[in-house]
Every structure is written in C-alpha cells, then in structure tokens.
PDB file of C-alpha atoms in Angstrom:
ATOM      1  CA  MET E  12      -0.007  -0.004  -0.073  1.00  0.00           C
ATOM      2  CA  SER E  13       1.350   3.319  -0.769  1.00  0.00           C
ATOM      3  CA  GLY E  14       2.486   6.108   1.557  1.00  0.00           C
ATOM      4  CA  ALA E  15       0.177   8.391   0.134  1.00  0.00           C
ATOM      5  CA  ARG E  16      -2.964   5.733   0.938  1.00  0.00           C
ATOM      6  CA  ARG E  17      -1.612   6.060   4.505  1.00  0.00           C
ATOM      7  CA  LYS E  18      -1.258   9.319   4.603  1.00  0.00           C
ATOM      8  CA  ALA E  19      -4.660   9.640   3.682  1.00  0.00           C
ATOM      9  CA  ARG E  20      -5.897   7.242   5.861  1.00  0.00           C
ATOM     10  CA  ARG E  21      -4.356   9.213   9.034  1.00  0.00           C
ATOM     11  CA  ARG E  22      -6.029  12.574   7.687  1.00  0.00           C
ATOM     12  CA  ALA E  23      -9.140  10.547   7.625  1.00  0.00           C
ATOM     13  CA  ILE E  24      -8.959   9.560  11.582  1.00  0.00           C
ATOM     14  CA  GLU E  25      -8.080  12.927  12.160  1.00  0.00           C
ATOM     15  CA  VAL E  26     -11.658  14.346  10.271  1.00  0.00           C
ATOM     16  CA  LEU E  27     -13.243  11.581  12.420  1.00  0.00           C
ATOM     17  CA  TYR E  28     -11.198  12.456  15.660  1.00  0.00           C
ATOM     18  CA  GLU E  29     -11.960  16.285  15.123  1.00  0.00           C
ATOM     19  CA  ALA E  30     -15.636  15.616  14.315  1.00  0.00           C
ATOM     20  CA  GLU E  31     -16.137  13.590  17.827  1.00  0.00           C
ATOM     21  CA  LEU E  32     -14.181  15.787  19.938  1.00  0.00           C
ATOM     22  CA  ARG E  33     -16.259  18.664  18.655  1.00  0.00           C
ATOM     23  CA  GLY E  34     -19.225  17.285  18.368  1.00  0.00           C
ATOM     24  CA  ALA E  35     -19.632  18.489  14.650  1.00  0.00           C
ATOM     25  CA  PRO E  36     -20.587  16.996  11.761  1.00  0.00           C
ATOM     26  CA  VAL E  37     -18.264  15.109   9.721  1.00  0.00           C
ATOM     27  CA  GLY E  38     -19.121  16.946   6.661  1.00  0.00           C
ATOM     28  CA  SER E  39     -18.660  20.193   8.254  1.00  0.00           C
ATOM     29  CA  VAL E  40     -15.287  19.100   9.564  1.00  0.00           C
ATOM     30  CA  ILE E  41     -14.394  18.044   5.435  1.00  0.00           C
ATOM     31  CA  GLU E  42     -15.862  21.565   4.272  1.00  0.00           C
ATOM     32  CA  ARG E  43     -13.345  23.201   6.936  1.00  0.00           C
ATOM     33  CA  ARG E  44     -10.372  21.213   5.857  1.00  0.00           C
ATOM     34  CA  ARG E  45     -11.199  21.608   2.531  1.00  0.00           C
ATOM     35  CA  ALA E  46     -10.687  25.434   3.057  1.00  0.00           C
ATOM     36  CA  GLN E  47      -7.158  25.721   4.599  1.00  0.00           C
ATOM     37  CA  ALA E  48      -4.601  25.207   2.266  1.00  0.00           C
ATOM     38  CA  GLU E  49      -2.753  22.851   4.737  1.00  0.00           C
ATOM     39  CA  PRO E  50      -2.471  20.449   5.400  1.00  0.00           C
ATOM     40  CA  PRO E  51      -4.417  19.732   1.897  1.00  0.00           C
ATOM     41  CA  ILE E  52      -7.506  17.384   2.310  1.00  0.00           C
ATOM     42  CA  ASN E  53      -7.770  14.540  -0.635  1.00  0.00           C
ATOM     43  CA  GLU E  54     -10.603  12.581  -2.710  1.00  0.00           C
ATOM     44  CA  PHE E  55      -9.646   9.901  -0.538  1.00  0.00           C
ATOM     45  CA  THR E  56      -9.252  10.992   2.718  1.00  0.00           C
ATOM     46  CA  GLU E  57     -12.820  12.623   1.994  1.00  0.00           C
ATOM     47  CA  HIS E  58     -14.528   9.607   0.724  1.00  0.00           C
ATOM     48  CA  LEU E  59     -13.221   7.426   3.798  1.00  0.00           C
ATOM     49  CA  ALA E  60     -14.407   9.806   6.482  1.00  0.00           C
ATOM     50  CA  ALA E  61     -17.663  10.244   4.966  1.00  0.00           C
ATOM     51  CA  SER E  62     -18.005   6.484   4.233  1.00  0.00           C
ATOM     52  CA  VAL E  63     -17.345   5.908   7.897  1.00  0.00           C
ATOM     53  CA  ASP E  64     -19.764   8.408   9.364  1.00  0.00           C
ATOM     54  CA  GLU E  65     -22.217   7.002   6.799  1.00  0.00           C
ATOM     55  CA  HIS E  66     -22.242   3.501   7.918  1.00  0.00           C
ATOM     56  CA  GLN E  67     -20.990   4.704  11.852  1.00  0.00           C
ATOM     57  CA  GLU E  68     -24.047   3.459  13.600  1.00  0.00           C
ATOM     58  CA  ARG E  69     -23.459  -0.425  12.140  1.00  0.00           C
ATOM     59  CA  ILE E  70     -19.829  -0.202  12.765  1.00  0.00           C
ATOM     60  CA  ASP E  71     -20.451   0.605  16.224  1.00  0.00           C
ATOM     61  CA  ASP E  72     -22.886  -2.074  16.910  1.00  0.00           C
ATOM     62  CA  LEU E  73     -20.483  -4.264  15.164  1.00  0.00           C
ATOM     63  CA  LEU E  74     -17.817  -3.221  16.995  1.00  0.00           C
ATOM     64  CA  ASN E  75     -19.668  -3.189  20.658  1.00  0.00           C
ATOM     65  CA  THR E  76     -20.456  -6.772  19.658  1.00  0.00           C
ATOM     66  CA  TYR E  77     -16.865  -7.919  18.973  1.00  0.00           C
ATOM     67  CA  ALA E  78     -15.084  -6.191  21.379  1.00  0.00           C
ATOM     68  CA  ILE E  79     -14.228  -8.765  23.835  1.00  0.00           C
ATOM     69  CA  GLY E  80     -14.461  -6.850  27.944  1.00  0.00           C
ATOM     70  CA  TRP E  81     -14.370  -3.457  25.889  1.00  0.00           C
ATOM     71  CA  THR E  82     -17.272  -0.850  24.890  1.00  0.00           C
ATOM     72  CA  LEU E  83     -16.778   1.702  22.650  1.00  0.00           C
ATOM     73  CA  GLU E  84     -16.980   4.438  25.200  1.00  0.00           C
ATOM     74  CA  ARG E  85     -14.191   2.773  27.203  1.00  0.00           C
ATOM     75  CA  MET E  86     -12.167   3.009  23.850  1.00  0.00           C
ATOM     76  CA  PRO E  87      -9.464   5.910  23.261  1.00  0.00           C
ATOM     77  CA  VAL E  88     -11.336   7.896  20.747  1.00  0.00           C
ATOM     78  CA  VAL E  89      -8.452   7.560  18.310  1.00  0.00           C
ATOM     79  CA  ASP E  90      -8.559   3.927  18.674  1.00  0.00           C
ATOM     80  CA  ARG E  91     -12.487   4.225  18.342  1.00  0.00           C
ATOM     81  CA  ASN E  92     -11.680   6.077  15.149  1.00  0.00           C
ATOM     82  CA  ILE E  93      -9.110   3.689  14.064  1.00  0.00           C
ATOM     83  CA  LEU E  94     -11.502   0.592  14.300  1.00  0.00           C
ATOM     84  CA  ARG E  95     -14.224   2.763  12.620  1.00  0.00           C
ATOM     85  CA  MET E  96     -12.366   3.142   9.593  1.00  0.00           C
ATOM     86  CA  GLY E  97     -10.637  -0.121   9.419  1.00  0.00           C
ATOM     87  CA  ALA E  98     -14.146  -1.976   9.998  1.00  0.00           C
ATOM     88  CA  TYR E  99     -15.632   0.119   7.206  1.00  0.00           C
ATOM     89  CA  GLU E 100     -12.825  -0.665   4.427  1.00  0.00           C
ATOM     90  CA  LEU E 101     -13.403  -4.394   5.748  1.00  0.00           C
ATOM     91  CA  LEU E 102     -16.771  -5.036   5.416  1.00  0.00           C
ATOM     92  CA  TRP E 103     -17.928  -2.339   2.997  1.00  0.00           C
ATOM     93  CA  ASP E 104     -14.880  -1.608   0.419  1.00  0.00           C
ATOM     94  CA  GLU E 105     -14.949  -4.055  -1.971  1.00  0.00           C
ATOM     95  CA  GLU E 106     -11.484  -2.903  -3.504  1.00  0.00           C
ATOM     96  CA  ILE E 107      -9.581  -2.970  -0.267  1.00  0.00           C
ATOM     97  CA  PRO E 108      -8.547  -6.905   0.683  1.00  0.00           C
ATOM     98  CA  ASP E 109      -9.233  -7.875   4.277  1.00  0.00           C
ATOM     99  CA  GLY E 110      -5.414  -8.134   5.022  1.00  0.00           C
ATOM    100  CA  VAL E 111      -4.438  -4.601   4.052  1.00  0.00           C
ATOM    101  CA  ALA E 112      -7.832  -3.229   5.571  1.00  0.00           C
ATOM    102  CA  ILE E 113      -6.317  -4.922   8.877  1.00  0.00           C
ATOM    103  CA  ALA E 114      -2.505  -4.219   8.231  1.00  0.00           C
ATOM    104  CA  GLU E 115      -3.498  -0.395   7.313  1.00  0.00           C
ATOM    105  CA  ALA E 116      -5.327  -0.076  10.384  1.00  0.00           C
ATOM    106  CA  VAL E 117      -2.995  -1.426  12.698  1.00  0.00           C
ATOM    107  CA  ALA E 118      -0.286   0.714  11.202  1.00  0.00           C
ATOM    108  CA  VAL E 119      -2.405   3.860  11.483  1.00  0.00           C
ATOM    109  CA  ALA E 120      -2.731   2.952  15.322  1.00  0.00           C
ATOM    110  CA  LYS E 121       1.174   2.540  15.409  1.00  0.00           C
ATOM    111  CA  GLU E 122       1.618   6.027  14.574  1.00  0.00           C
ATOM    112  CA  LEU E 123      -1.235   8.013  16.238  1.00  0.00           C
ATOM    113  CA  SER E 124      -2.429   5.645  19.581  1.00  0.00           C
ATOM    114  CA  THR E 125      -0.737   3.652  22.300  1.00  0.00           C
ATOM    115  CA  GLU E 126       1.793   0.783  22.671  1.00  0.00           C
ATOM    116  CA  GLU E 127      -1.000  -1.673  23.361  1.00  0.00           C
ATOM    117  CA  SER E 128      -3.550  -0.556  20.569  1.00  0.00           C
ATOM    118  CA  PRO E 129      -2.338  -2.149  17.379  1.00  0.00           C
ATOM    119  CA  THR E 130      -2.655  -5.781  19.437  1.00  0.00           C
ATOM    120  CA  PHE E 131      -6.177  -4.631  20.143  1.00  0.00           C
ATOM    121  CA  ILE E 132      -7.282  -3.253  16.807  1.00  0.00           C
ATOM    122  CA  ASN E 133      -5.635  -6.258  14.926  1.00  0.00           C
ATOM    123  CA  GLY E 134      -7.376  -8.438  17.457  1.00  0.00           C
ATOM    124  CA  LEU E 135     -11.123  -6.462  17.075  1.00  0.00           C
ATOM    125  CA  LEU E 136     -10.662  -6.498  13.358  1.00  0.00           C
ATOM    126  CA  SER E 137      -9.724  -9.933  13.091  1.00  0.00           C
ATOM    127  CA  ARG E 138     -12.785 -11.275  14.719  1.00  0.00           C
ATOM    128  CA  LEU E 139     -14.869  -9.201  12.735  1.00  0.00           C
ATOM    129  CA  MET E 140     -13.191 -10.677   9.524  1.00  0.00           C
ATOM    130  CA  GLU E 141     -13.178 -14.165  10.892  1.00  0.00           C
ATOM    131  CA  ASN E 142     -17.501 -13.249  11.308  1.00  0.00           C
ATOM    132  CA  LYS E 143     -17.835 -11.611   8.102  1.00  0.00           C
ATOM    133  CA  ALA E 144     -20.080 -13.831   6.226  1.00  0.00           C
ATOM    134  CA  GLU E 145     -22.476 -14.290   9.008  1.00  0.00           C
ATOM    135  CA  LEU E 146     -22.923 -10.071   9.489  1.00  0.00           C
ATOM    136  CA  SER E 147     -25.741  -8.319   7.960  1.00  0.00           C
ATOM    137  CA  LEU E 148     -24.375  -4.988   6.899  1.00  0.00           C
TER     138      LEU E 148
END
C-alpha cells in the first residue's frame, strides 16, 4: 500500500477524531479542512471519512458486539475511530483486501496511538473478518 494512501487514512482519522471531539458533523469538518491550504485533504480522505460516518451506527454496533471486555465508550477516541475506519474498509469497501484493511488500521494505530493499541485493533478487526460471512450489513 502506498505511503500516500496511509497518509490519507491518517488524515481521515484526524477528521473523524475532530468531528467526534467537537460534536460536529463529519461533513462540516471536511468542508473546513477543504477551505484550508495546509494540510491538503484529498478525495480518498474525504471518501473514507464520509463513508465511515455513513455506516457508523452499524459499525459501532459490530464493534460493541465483538470487542471482548471493552465498550466503545471506554476505548480511546483515536482507537475508536481507527477501528471504525478499519471496519468500514473490511466490511464495505470491496476494493480493499481484508488483510490490507487490517494491516493499514494497525499501521495507523502504531503511528497515532498507544503501545497496546495495534494489538487490540488487530484482534478486534480479525474477529470481524472471521465472522464477516455471518454479519448482516
């Protein structure tokens, strides 16, 4: 996976994180970022953030169901949004292979979160992948 795609995913996490912290709609955060020259927001970032937002209710239900011993509320905000992005790519984006969706979420977690987060994110997204066939999306 290209460095540009990883950077775009990181930016999508920043958009989702900001929207959640400010209680703002994802679309308005994207618009505000689009109006700024730096850092630039690209089409992939916008698509990813908007798609996660569109499916967030179902994604959150699935994460709550498959997160053993954790609720979404207890997860750090950045981890929650990395998981949402990974779950979206894993379950709805046909162009992203399952292994890539998980590996990219783990890579972003290594860059943006705690030492324990990559292992936690890998485990939870792997459980979703194993149960993908039975999930009603």
